[in-house]
GROMACS .gro file of C-alpha atoms in nm:
model
  139
    1UNK     CA    1   3.508  -1.093   3.480
    2UNK     CA    2   3.526  -1.297   3.162
    3UNK     CA    3   3.193  -1.418   3.284
    4UNK     CA    4   3.046  -1.073   3.374
    5UNK     CA    5   3.114  -0.937   3.045
    6UNK     CA    6   2.974  -1.281   2.867
    7UNK     CA    7   2.682  -1.223   3.087
    8UNK     CA    8   2.649  -0.879   2.976
    9UNK     CA    9   2.706  -0.925   2.585
   10UNK     CA   10   2.400  -1.209   2.632
   11UNK     CA   11   2.166  -0.963   2.797
   12UNK     CA   12   2.221  -0.728   2.532
   13UNK     CA   13   2.205  -0.943   2.199
   14UNK     CA   14   1.864  -1.019   2.424
   15UNK     CA   15   1.725  -0.750   2.436
   16UNK     CA   16   1.847  -0.608   2.067
   17UNK     CA   17   1.687  -0.952   1.943
   18UNK     CA   18   1.343  -0.878   2.146
   19UNK     CA   19   1.331  -0.486   2.025
   20UNK     CA   20   1.423  -0.577   1.672
   21UNK     CA   21   1.152  -0.834   1.626
   22UNK     CA   22   0.950  -0.799   1.281
   23UNK     CA   23   0.643  -0.593   1.233
   24UNK     CA   24   0.432  -0.877   1.091
   25UNK     CA   25   0.492  -1.084   1.460
   26UNK     CA   26   0.287  -0.846   1.577
   27UNK     CA   27   0.049  -0.689   1.337
   28UNK     CA   28  -0.331  -0.766   1.293
   29UNK     CA   29  -0.523  -0.766   1.006
   30UNK     CA   30  -0.661  -0.414   0.908
   31UNK     CA   31  -0.914  -0.260   0.674
   32UNK     CA   32  -0.854   0.084   0.579
   33UNK     CA   33  -1.069   0.274   0.353
   34UNK     CA   34  -0.956   0.487   0.104
   35UNK     CA   35  -1.099   0.757  -0.140
   36UNK     CA   36  -1.018   1.004  -0.400
   37UNK     CA   37  -1.121   1.242  -0.665
   38UNK     CA   38  -0.998   1.455  -1.020
   39UNK     CA   39  -1.294   1.673  -1.101
   40UNK     CA   40  -1.598   1.459  -1.083
   41UNK     CA   41  -1.430   1.129  -1.151
   42UNK     CA   42  -1.371   0.906  -0.843
   43UNK     CA   43  -1.213   0.583  -0.663
   44UNK     CA   44  -1.278   0.452  -0.366
   45UNK     CA   45  -1.244   0.113  -0.160
   46UNK     CA   46  -1.075  -0.072   0.078
   47UNK     CA   47  -0.730  -0.173   0.171
   48UNK     CA   48  -0.711  -0.513   0.378
   49UNK     CA   49  -0.344  -0.556   0.506
   50UNK     CA   50  -0.311  -0.875   0.630
   51UNK     CA   51  -0.103  -1.002   0.966
   52UNK     CA   52   0.141  -1.159   0.703
   53UNK     CA   53   0.305  -1.034   0.414
   54UNK     CA   54   0.028  -0.921   0.178
   55UNK     CA   55  -0.227  -0.643   0.141
   56UNK     CA   56  -0.542  -0.655  -0.112
   57UNK     CA   57  -0.645  -0.344  -0.271
   58UNK     CA   58  -1.062  -0.361  -0.367
   59UNK     CA   59  -1.242  -0.087  -0.485
   60UNK     CA   60  -1.379   0.041  -0.852
   61UNK     CA   61  -1.323   0.354  -1.043
   62UNK     CA   62  -1.558   0.608  -1.191
   63UNK     CA   63  -1.468   0.840  -1.522
   64UNK     CA   64  -1.696   1.171  -1.565
   65UNK     CA   65  -1.508   1.250  -1.825
   66UNK     CA   66  -1.236   1.053  -2.076
   67UNK     CA   67  -1.102   0.771  -1.935
   68UNK     CA   68  -0.973   0.679  -1.562
   69UNK     CA   69  -0.765   0.392  -1.440
   70UNK     CA   70  -0.634   0.326  -1.114
   71UNK     CA   71  -0.294   0.197  -1.034
   72UNK     CA   72  -0.139   0.044  -0.693
   73UNK     CA   73   0.193  -0.035  -0.565
   74UNK     CA   74   0.333  -0.125  -0.238
   75UNK     CA   75   0.640  -0.063  -0.028
   76UNK     CA   76   0.810  -0.149   0.270
   77UNK     CA   77   1.149   0.081   0.301
   78UNK     CA   78   1.332   0.009   0.012
   79UNK     CA   79   1.139  -0.305  -0.102
   80UNK     CA   80   0.845  -0.270  -0.364
   81UNK     CA   81   0.609  -0.447  -0.515
   82UNK     CA   82   0.510  -0.263  -0.850
   83UNK     CA   83   0.126  -0.380  -0.829
   84UNK     CA   84  -0.121  -0.348  -1.142
   85UNK     CA   85  -0.393  -0.145  -1.264
   86UNK     CA   86  -0.743  -0.156  -1.281
   87UNK     CA   87  -0.954  -0.171  -1.672
   88UNK     CA   88  -0.995   0.138  -1.818
   89UNK     CA   89  -1.327   0.329  -1.692
   90UNK     CA   90  -1.491   0.508  -1.970
   91UNK     CA   91  -1.734   0.851  -1.924
   92UNK     CA   92  -2.086   0.756  -1.978
   93UNK     CA   93  -1.977   0.365  -1.889
   94UNK     CA   94  -2.013   0.166  -1.594
   95UNK     CA   95  -1.781   0.206  -1.271
   96UNK     CA   96  -1.470  -0.028  -1.328
   97UNK     CA   97  -1.414  -0.258  -1.049
   98UNK     CA   98  -1.083  -0.362  -0.927
   99UNK     CA   99  -0.882  -0.606  -0.698
  100UNK     CA  100  -0.508  -0.602  -0.682
  101UNK     CA  101  -0.298  -0.832  -0.428
  102UNK     CA  102   0.044  -0.700  -0.306
  103UNK     CA  103   0.285  -0.900  -0.148
  104UNK     CA  104   0.640  -0.834  -0.017
  105UNK     CA  105   0.820  -1.106   0.178
  106UNK     CA  106   1.020  -0.888   0.428
  107UNK     CA  107   0.963  -0.840   0.806
  108UNK     CA  108   0.614  -0.669   0.823
  109UNK     CA  109   0.509  -0.709   0.457
  110UNK     CA  110   0.334  -0.440   0.259
  111UNK     CA  111   0.342  -0.106   0.472
  112UNK     CA  112   0.248   0.139   0.275
  113UNK     CA  113   0.039   0.110  -0.047
  114UNK     CA  114  -0.001   0.408  -0.322
  115UNK     CA  115  -0.285   0.460  -0.495
  116UNK     CA  116  -0.268   0.642  -0.831
  117UNK     CA  117  -0.565   0.746  -1.096
  118UNK     CA  118  -0.464   0.816  -1.476
  119UNK     CA  119  -0.616   0.970  -1.746
  120UNK     CA  120  -0.662   0.831  -2.111
  121UNK     CA  121  -0.327   0.998  -2.172
  122UNK     CA  122  -0.144   0.808  -1.895
  123UNK     CA  123  -0.086   1.160  -1.680
  124UNK     CA  124  -0.125   1.102  -1.305
  125UNK     CA  125  -0.409   1.297  -1.193
  126UNK     CA  126  -0.443   1.242  -0.819
  127UNK     CA  127  -0.254   1.031  -0.574
  128UNK     CA  128  -0.256   0.888  -0.218
  129UNK     CA  129  -0.091   0.683   0.006
  130UNK     CA  130  -0.216   0.441   0.297
  131UNK     CA  131  -0.077   0.281   0.601
  132UNK     CA  132  -0.267   0.094   0.861
  133UNK     CA  133  -0.291   0.393   1.026
  134UNK     CA  134  -0.502   0.607   0.756
  135UNK     CA  135  -0.441   0.791   0.397
  136UNK     CA  136  -0.306   1.086   0.285
  137UNK     CA  137  -0.381   1.282  -0.019
  138UNK     CA  138  -0.058   1.318  -0.209
  139UNK     CA  139  -0.209   1.561  -0.479
   0.00000   0.00000   0.00000
């Protein structure tokens, strides 16, 4: 009886261990395109999700009026990387390119990336979030 219980307990632990394998162990590199606009101001680019803990967001922001900047952050459950922001793009000026790296050293690494567009007053005027499966406009 004791041996049977031990065998069942060992099998249960092995099954749970296989089911709970870290997401980064099976994930592969993915490139996800993003893009959003506020009026005629736009941002677009690519998020490179790695098979490890990180993601890199590369793109450009264009200001059709006033000034615009893009900020990005990443998350995995309750773990956050507050990321960084692009330089300001100004109406009549060139597009402002940016590359921002994100990293979380938790199983699965960066799972969701948030992209925020701000105006010159610091108001969040557009936002979307992206996963390895696609992007959704939040507003």
